[in-house]
Amino acid sequence: MVRIQKVYGCEILDSRGNPTVSATVQLTDGTMGTAAAPSGASTGKFEAVELRDGDDRRYQGKGVLKAVRNVNEIISPALEKLHCLTVRDVDSLLQKLDGTPNKSHLGANATLAVSLACARAIAAHYRMPLYRFLGGAAAYKLPVPMMNILNGGAHAGNNIDIQEFMIVPTGAENFKEGLRWCSEIYHTLGAQLKARGLSTGVGDEGGFAPDLGSDEEAIEVVLDAVEKAGYSGRVHIALDAAGSEWAVDGGYRLPKRGKNMDPEDLIEYWTNLVSKYPIISIEDPLGEEDFPAWTQLTERIGSRVQLVGDDLFVTNIDRLQQGIDAGAGNAILIKPNQIGTLTETLLAIDLARRSGYNTIISHRSGETEDTFIADLAVAVNAGQIKTGAPCRTERVAKYNRLLRIEEC
Ligand SMILES: C=C(OP(=O)(O)O)C(=O)O
Ligand SMILES: [Mg+2]
């Protein structure tokens, strides 16, 4: 029976020019699979630990040599002894080897790269496309893109507090058409900003990052581009507030505007915003520890709008269960590196499904050319994917993978 021959780890660069972990798994029949860990900027407090060297001067302490060493010296010898070849067994061994609740021993960057590389190698061994191997006969649905075209918050150096202004082609016939609409709107927005003498520089995920009069003006600028491109009524708006970044001492402070708000003000703010604009989804409208306010907001607008827990749930079934019990939110953002293995990621998706929560597969603001999440979105029929603007290759790679899956 085929087994794991060796796992090789190495340090590569992500889209911000920071190092990250890449792993290659080789099977005894020579089949190989490679994957890389992405990295966040507005990271949740409850995410699994991304192991960084810290005490080393290389890359200002952001190196991942310790995590790579963990792949080569701890994970590889242990996996070589594994007698079965399923992702579940590999991931359960990774969890056991790590032995902590948050992957702080081996690093979630090390475990995730190995876990995803294993899945790729096994899929290749069975000569199956990754999405088909992961999802089996049930995998059929291409996700609707939630395309981030205007950036603020921690992802941009402008004066906007909301992190992501996304367009969602709800009226498109298929993935290819929706992606085309989004790309046309993105270019229309760029031309409009240029015509107004505003910056067309981009943020970490490729969305434009101009200074504007207010966050509401940012929504209007995006809606204007939707209209000029000819897609009004067929494209809606989604926001990622990344509200945990605003949380201070039981309240909120919008850092760029220097504005203080308490949870009630913020609930009122979102309620008004969704009445005024065609917003269908808000991610992290409130902080990662503010379950009571999340519950209140969900009671207020949860029947009209998708309320997505990113930092709130961190792809973690215990955090998600806490949210389900509290009636907080109605959707979960799925980022595999928040939890550190593919199996735990699939468990979070499964729990969300069984609890009536929507699922959105997501990239990180620091990405690589790895397209694993595109296959994952189709494999689990997630319905939605968040993978940035169509102008940075690490994001385009995911869109192109989805186009190819849809075509073939
Ligand atoms: C993709 C996101 O950003 P980051 O990777 O910086 O957490 C997000 O907050 O949804
Ligand atoms: Mg987010």
Coordinates of C-alpha atoms and ligand atoms in Angstrom, one line a residue:
M1 CA 0.0 0.0 0.0
V2 CA 1.2 3.5 -0.8
R3 CA 2.4 5.5 2.2
I4 CA 4.1 8.8 2.9
Q5 CA 7.8 8.7 1.9
K6 CA 8.9 12.1 3.0
V7 CA 7.7 15.7 3.8
Y8 CA 9.9 18.6 2.8
G9 CA 9.3 22.1 4.2
C10 CA 10.8 25.3 3.0
E11 CA 10.5 29.0 3.4
I12 CA 8.9 30.9 0.5
L13 CA 7.5 34.5 0.2
D14 CA 3.9 35.6 0.4
S15 CA 2.2 38.5 -1.5
R16 CA 3.4 41.0 1.1
G17 CA 7.0 39.9 0.7
N18 CA 7.0 38.1 4.1
P19 CA 8.2 34.6 4.5
T20 CA 5.7 31.7 4.8
V21 CA 5.8 27.9 5.0
S22 CA 5.6 25.7 1.9
A23 CA 5.4 21.9 2.3
T24 CA 5.8 19.1 -0.3
V25 CA 4.6 15.6 0.5
Q26 CA 6.1 12.7 -1.4
L27 CA 4.3 9.3 -1.5
T28 CA 6.1 6.0 -1.8
D29 CA 4.8 5.7 -5.4
G30 CA 6.6 9.0 -6.3
T31 CA 3.4 11.1 -6.3
M32 CA 3.9 14.6 -4.8
G33 CA 1.7 17.4 -3.5
T34 CA 2.8 20.9 -2.6
A35 CA 0.9 23.6 -0.6
A36 CA 1.6 26.8 1.2
A37 CA 0.3 28.6 4.3
P38 CA -1.2 32.1 3.8
S39 CA -1.0 34.8 6.5
G40 CA -3.4 37.4 7.9
A41 CA -2.9 41.1 8.9
S42 CA -6.2 41.7 10.8
T43 CA -5.8 38.4 12.6
G44 CA -8.3 37.2 15.2
K45 CA -7.2 36.8 18.8
F46 CA -8.5 33.2 18.9
E47 CA -6.8 32.0 15.7
A48 CA -4.3 29.1 15.8
V49 CA -0.8 30.3 16.3
E50 CA 1.3 31.2 13.2
L51 CA 4.8 30.4 14.3
R52 CA 7.4 33.2 13.6
D53 CA 11.0 33.2 14.5
G54 CA 10.8 36.5 16.5
D55 CA 14.3 36.5 17.9
D56 CA 16.0 36.3 14.5
R57 CA 17.1 39.4 12.5
R58 CA 16.2 37.8 9.2
Y59 CA 13.0 39.4 7.8
Q60 CA 12.8 41.5 11.0
G61 CA 11.9 38.5 13.1
K62 CA 9.1 37.4 10.7
G63 CA 11.0 34.4 9.4
V64 CA 9.5 30.9 9.6
L65 CA 12.6 28.8 10.0
K66 CA 11.3 27.3 13.2
A67 CA 8.1 26.2 11.5
V68 CA 10.0 24.8 8.6
R69 CA 12.3 22.9 11.0
N70 CA 9.2 21.5 12.6
V71 CA 8.0 20.2 9.2
N72 CA 11.4 18.6 8.4
E73 CA 12.5 17.3 11.8
I74 CA 9.3 16.5 13.6
I75 CA 6.4 16.1 11.2
S76 CA 8.2 14.3 8.4
P77 CA 9.7 11.5 10.4
A78 CA 6.3 11.0 12.2
L79 CA 4.3 10.9 9.0
E80 CA 6.8 8.4 7.4
K81 CA 5.7 5.9 10.0
L82 CA 2.0 6.3 9.3
H83 CA 0.5 3.2 7.8
C84 CA -2.7 4.5 6.3
L85 CA -3.1 7.3 3.8
T86 CA -6.1 9.4 4.6
V87 CA -6.1 13.2 5.3
R88 CA -8.1 12.5 8.5
D89 CA -5.3 10.2 9.8
V90 CA -2.6 12.6 8.8
D91 CA -4.4 15.6 10.5
S92 CA -5.1 13.6 13.6
L93 CA -1.4 12.8 13.9
L94 CA -0.5 16.4 13.3
Q95 CA -2.9 17.4 16.1
K96 CA -1.3 14.8 18.4
L97 CA 2.2 15.8 17.5
D98 CA 1.4 19.4 18.3
G99 CA -0.4 18.6 21.5
T100 CA -1.7 22.1 22.1
P101 CA -5.2 23.6 21.6
N102 CA -4.0 26.3 19.3
K103 CA -1.1 24.7 17.3
S104 CA 1.4 26.8 19.3
H105 CA 4.0 24.0 19.5
L106 CA 4.4 23.2 15.8
G107 CA 2.8 26.3 14.3
A108 CA -0.5 26.3 12.4
N109 CA 1.6 27.5 9.4
A110 CA 3.6 24.3 9.5
T111 CA 0.6 21.9 10.1
L112 CA -1.6 23.6 7.5
A113 CA 1.0 23.5 4.7
V114 CA 1.5 19.8 5.4
S115 CA -2.2 19.0 5.7
L116 CA -3.0 20.6 2.4
A117 CA 0.0 19.2 0.7
C118 CA -1.0 15.7 1.8
A119 CA -4.5 16.2 0.4
R120 CA -3.0 17.2 -2.9
A121 CA -0.6 14.3 -3.0
I122 CA -3.4 11.8 -2.2
A123 CA -5.7 13.4 -4.9
A124 CA -2.8 13.1 -7.4
H125 CA -2.3 9.4 -6.3
Y126 CA -5.9 8.7 -7.2
R127 CA -5.6 10.8 -10.4
M128 CA -8.5 13.0 -9.3
P129 CA -8.9 16.8 -9.5
L130 CA -8.5 18.2 -6.0
Y131 CA -12.1 19.4 -5.7
R132 CA -13.4 16.0 -6.8
F133 CA -11.2 14.1 -4.3
L134 CA -12.2 16.5 -1.5
G135 CA -15.9 16.6 -2.3
G136 CA -16.7 13.4 -4.1
A137 CA -19.8 13.1 -6.3
A138 CA -21.5 15.7 -4.2
A139 CA -19.2 18.6 -5.3
Y140 CA -21.0 20.6 -8.0
K141 CA -21.5 24.2 -7.1
L142 CA -19.2 27.0 -8.2
P143 CA -19.1 29.8 -5.6
V144 CA -20.3 33.4 -6.1
P145 CA -17.3 35.7 -5.8
M146 CA -17.4 38.4 -3.1
M147 CA -14.8 40.6 -4.8
N148 CA -13.0 43.2 -2.7
I149 CA -12.5 46.2 -4.9
L150 CA -12.0 49.0 -2.4
N151 CA -9.7 48.6 0.6
G152 CA -9.4 50.3 4.0
G153 CA -8.7 49.4 7.6
A154 CA -5.5 47.4 8.3
H155 CA -5.1 46.5 4.6
A156 CA -4.6 50.0 3.3
G157 CA -2.8 53.3 4.2
N158 CA -5.9 55.4 3.4
N159 CA -8.4 57.1 5.7
I160 CA -11.2 54.4 5.4
D161 CA -12.1 52.4 8.5
I162 CA -14.1 49.5 6.9
Q163 CA -11.6 47.0 5.7
E164 CA -13.3 45.6 2.6
F165 CA -15.9 46.9 0.2
M166 CA -16.9 43.9 -2.0
I167 CA -19.2 43.4 -5.0
V168 CA -21.3 40.3 -5.3
P169 CA -22.7 39.4 -8.7
T170 CA -26.0 37.9 -7.4
G171 CA -27.7 38.1 -10.7
A172 CA -25.1 36.3 -12.8
E173 CA -25.9 33.0 -14.6
N174 CA -22.7 31.3 -13.7
F175 CA -19.2 31.9 -12.1
K176 CA -17.6 33.0 -15.4
E177 CA -20.3 35.7 -16.0
G178 CA -20.2 36.9 -12.4
L179 CA -16.4 37.2 -12.5
R180 CA -16.5 39.2 -15.7
W181 CA -19.0 41.6 -14.3
C182 CA -16.8 42.1 -11.2
S183 CA -13.7 42.7 -13.3
E184 CA -15.6 45.2 -15.5
I185 CA -16.8 47.1 -12.4
Y186 CA -13.3 47.0 -10.9
H187 CA -11.9 48.7 -14.0
T188 CA -14.8 51.2 -14.1
L189 CA -14.0 52.1 -10.5
G190 CA -10.3 52.6 -11.3
A191 CA -11.2 54.9 -14.2
Q192 CA -13.6 56.9 -12.1
L193 CA -11.1 57.4 -9.3
K194 CA -8.5 58.5 -11.8
A195 CA -10.9 60.9 -13.5
R196 CA -11.5 62.5 -10.0
G197 CA -7.7 62.8 -9.4
L198 CA -7.9 60.2 -6.6
S199 CA -5.3 57.5 -5.9
T200 CA -5.6 54.3 -7.9
G201 CA -2.9 52.6 -5.7
V202 CA -4.2 49.3 -4.2
G203 CA -4.3 47.7 -0.8
D204 CA -3.1 44.2 0.2
E205 CA -5.9 42.4 -1.5
G206 CA -5.8 44.5 -4.7
G207 CA -8.8 46.8 -4.1
F208 CA -8.3 50.5 -4.7
A209 CA -7.3 52.5 -1.6
P210 CA -8.1 56.1 -2.1
D211 CA -8.7 58.7 0.6
L212 CA -12.4 59.6 0.7
G213 CA -14.7 61.8 2.7
S214 CA -16.3 59.0 4.6
D215 CA -16.9 55.2 4.6
E216 CA -20.4 55.9 3.2
E217 CA -18.8 57.7 0.3
A218 CA -16.7 54.6 -0.3
I219 CA -20.0 52.6 -0.7
E220 CA -21.4 55.3 -3.0
V221 CA -18.2 55.3 -5.1
V222 CA -18.5 51.5 -5.5
L223 CA -22.3 51.7 -6.3
D224 CA -21.5 54.4 -8.9
A225 CA -19.1 52.1 -10.6
V226 CA -21.7 49.2 -10.5
E227 CA -24.2 51.6 -12.2
K228 CA -21.7 52.9 -14.8
A229 CA -20.7 49.4 -15.7
G230 CA -24.4 48.6 -16.3
Y231 CA -25.0 46.1 -13.4
S232 CA -27.3 48.0 -11.0
G233 CA -29.8 45.6 -9.3
R234 CA -27.7 42.5 -10.4
V235 CA -24.7 43.2 -8.2
H236 CA -24.9 43.8 -4.4
I237 CA -22.5 45.1 -1.8
A238 CA -20.8 43.1 0.9
L239 CA -18.6 44.7 3.6
D240 CA -15.9 43.3 5.9
A241 CA -15.7 45.8 8.8
A242 CA -13.0 43.8 10.6
G243 CA -14.7 45.2 13.7
S244 CA -12.3 43.5 16.1
E245 CA -9.7 46.0 15.0
W246 CA -12.0 48.7 16.4
A247 CA -12.6 47.1 19.8
V248 CA -11.3 49.0 22.9
D249 CA -12.4 48.7 26.6
G250 CA -15.9 47.3 26.0
G251 CA -16.5 49.9 23.2
Y252 CA -15.2 50.8 19.8
R253 CA -12.9 53.4 18.3
L254 CA -12.7 53.8 14.6
P255 CA -9.0 54.5 14.3
K256 CA -8.8 56.4 11.1
R257 CA -11.7 58.8 11.8
G258 CA -10.8 58.9 15.5
K259 CA -14.5 58.3 16.3
N260 CA -15.7 56.5 19.5
M261 CA -18.8 54.4 19.5
D262 CA -20.4 52.0 22.0
P263 CA -21.9 48.7 20.9
E264 CA -25.4 50.3 20.6
D265 CA -24.1 53.0 18.3
L266 CA -22.5 50.5 16.1
I267 CA -25.7 48.3 16.0
E268 CA -27.6 51.5 15.0
Y269 CA -25.0 52.4 12.4
W270 CA -25.2 49.0 10.6
T271 CA -29.0 49.0 10.8
N272 CA -29.2 52.3 9.1
L273 CA -26.6 51.4 6.5
V274 CA -28.4 48.3 5.4
S275 CA -31.6 50.3 5.1
K276 CA -29.9 52.8 2.9
Y277 CA -27.7 50.7 0.6
P278 CA -28.1 47.3 -1.2
I279 CA -25.8 45.6 1.3
I280 CA -26.4 41.8 1.6
S281 CA -23.5 40.8 3.8
I282 CA -21.5 42.3 6.7
E283 CA -18.5 40.5 8.1
D284 CA -17.2 41.2 11.6
P285 CA -19.5 44.1 12.2
L286 CA -18.6 43.9 15.9
G287 CA -15.7 42.6 17.9
E288 CA -14.5 39.0 18.4
E289 CA -15.4 39.1 22.1
D290 CA -18.7 41.0 21.9
F291 CA -21.2 38.0 21.7
P292 CA -24.0 40.0 23.3
A293 CA -23.9 42.8 20.7
W294 CA -23.6 40.2 17.9
T295 CA -26.8 38.5 19.2
Q296 CA -28.6 41.9 19.3
L297 CA -27.5 42.8 15.8
T298 CA -28.5 39.4 14.5
E299 CA -32.0 39.8 16.1
R300 CA -32.2 43.3 14.5
I301 CA -31.1 42.6 10.9
G302 CA -30.1 38.9 10.7
S303 CA -33.2 38.0 8.7
R304 CA -32.3 40.6 6.0
V305 CA -28.5 40.4 5.9
Q306 CA -25.8 37.8 6.1
L307 CA -23.8 38.5 9.2
V308 CA -20.4 36.7 8.9
G309 CA -18.2 35.7 11.8
D310 CA -14.5 35.8 10.8
D311 CA -12.5 36.8 13.9
L312 CA -15.5 35.8 15.9
F313 CA -15.5 32.2 14.9
V314 CA -11.9 31.7 13.5
T315 CA -12.9 28.5 11.7
N316 CA -13.1 26.8 15.2
I317 CA -16.0 24.5 16.1
D318 CA -16.0 25.5 19.7
R319 CA -16.2 29.3 18.9
L320 CA -18.8 28.5 16.2
Q321 CA -20.9 26.5 18.6
Q322 CA -20.8 29.3 21.1
G323 CA -22.1 31.6 18.4
I324 CA -24.9 29.2 17.4
D325 CA -26.0 28.9 21.0
A326 CA -26.0 32.7 21.4
G327 CA -27.8 33.3 18.1
A328 CA -24.8 35.4 17.0
G329 CA -24.4 35.8 13.2
N330 CA -25.7 33.6 10.5
A331 CA -22.6 32.8 8.5
I332 CA -19.0 31.7 9.0
L333 CA -15.9 32.8 7.1
I334 CA -13.7 29.7 6.5
K335 CA -9.9 30.3 6.6
P336 CA -8.0 27.0 6.9
N337 CA -5.0 28.6 8.5
Q338 CA -7.1 29.9 11.4
I339 CA -7.4 26.4 12.6
G340 CA -4.4 24.6 11.0
T341 CA -5.6 21.4 9.4
L342 CA -7.9 20.5 6.5
T343 CA -10.0 18.1 8.7
E344 CA -10.7 20.7 11.3
T345 CA -11.7 23.1 8.5
L346 CA -14.1 20.6 7.1
L347 CA -15.6 20.0 10.6
A348 CA -16.3 23.7 10.9
I349 CA -18.0 23.8 7.5
D350 CA -20.1 20.7 8.5
L351 CA -21.2 22.2 11.8
A352 CA -22.1 25.5 10.1
R353 CA -24.2 23.5 7.5
R354 CA -26.0 21.5 10.1
S355 CA -26.8 24.7 12.0
G356 CA -28.2 26.7 9.1
Y357 CA -25.1 29.0 8.9
N358 CA -23.9 30.1 5.4
T359 CA -20.2 29.4 4.5
I360 CA -17.7 31.6 2.7
I361 CA -14.3 30.2 1.8
S362 CA -11.7 32.9 2.2
H363 CA -8.1 33.8 1.3
R364 CA -5.9 35.8 3.7
S365 CA -4.5 39.3 3.0
G366 CA -1.0 37.7 2.7
E367 CA -1.5 35.0 0.0
T368 CA 0.6 32.8 -2.2
E369 CA 0.0 31.3 -5.6
D370 CA -1.6 28.3 -4.0
T371 CA -5.1 27.8 -5.3
F372 CA -6.3 25.2 -2.7
I373 CA -9.2 27.3 -1.5
A374 CA -10.7 27.5 -5.0
D375 CA -11.0 23.6 -5.0
L376 CA -12.2 23.6 -1.4
A377 CA -15.0 26.1 -2.2
V378 CA -16.3 23.8 -5.0
A379 CA -15.7 20.6 -3.0
V380 CA -18.0 21.6 -0.1
N381 CA -20.5 23.6 -2.3
A382 CA -19.7 26.6 -0.1
G383 CA -21.7 29.0 -2.2
Q384 CA -19.4 31.9 -1.7
I385 CA -15.7 32.8 -2.0
K386 CA -13.7 35.8 -0.9
T387 CA -10.4 36.1 -2.8
G388 CA -9.7 39.7 -3.5
A389 CA -9.4 41.9 -6.6
P390 CA -8.6 40.8 -10.1
C391 CA -5.3 42.6 -10.4
R392 CA -2.9 40.6 -8.2
T393 CA -1.8 37.3 -9.4
E394 CA -2.1 35.5 -6.1
R395 CA -5.8 36.4 -6.1
V396 CA -6.3 35.9 -9.9
A397 CA -4.8 32.4 -9.6
K398 CA -7.8 31.4 -7.5
Y399 CA -10.3 32.9 -9.9
N400 CA -8.5 31.2 -12.9
R401 CA -8.7 27.9 -11.1
L402 CA -12.4 28.3 -10.6
L403 CA -12.9 29.2 -14.3
R404 CA -11.0 26.1 -15.3
I405 CA -13.1 23.9 -12.9
E406 CA -16.3 25.4 -14.4
E407 CA -15.1 24.9 -18.0
C408 CA -14.0 21.3 -17.6
Ligands
LIG1 C1 -9.0 38.3 4.6 C2 -9.0 39.0 5.7 O1 -8.0 39.7 6.2 P1 -6.7 39.0 7.0 O2 -6.2 37.9 6.2 O3 -5.8 40.2 7.1 O4 -7.3 38.6 8.3 C3 -10.3 39.2 6.5 O5 -10.3 39.9 7.5 O6 -11.3 38.6 6.1
MG2 MG -12.5 39.5 7.8

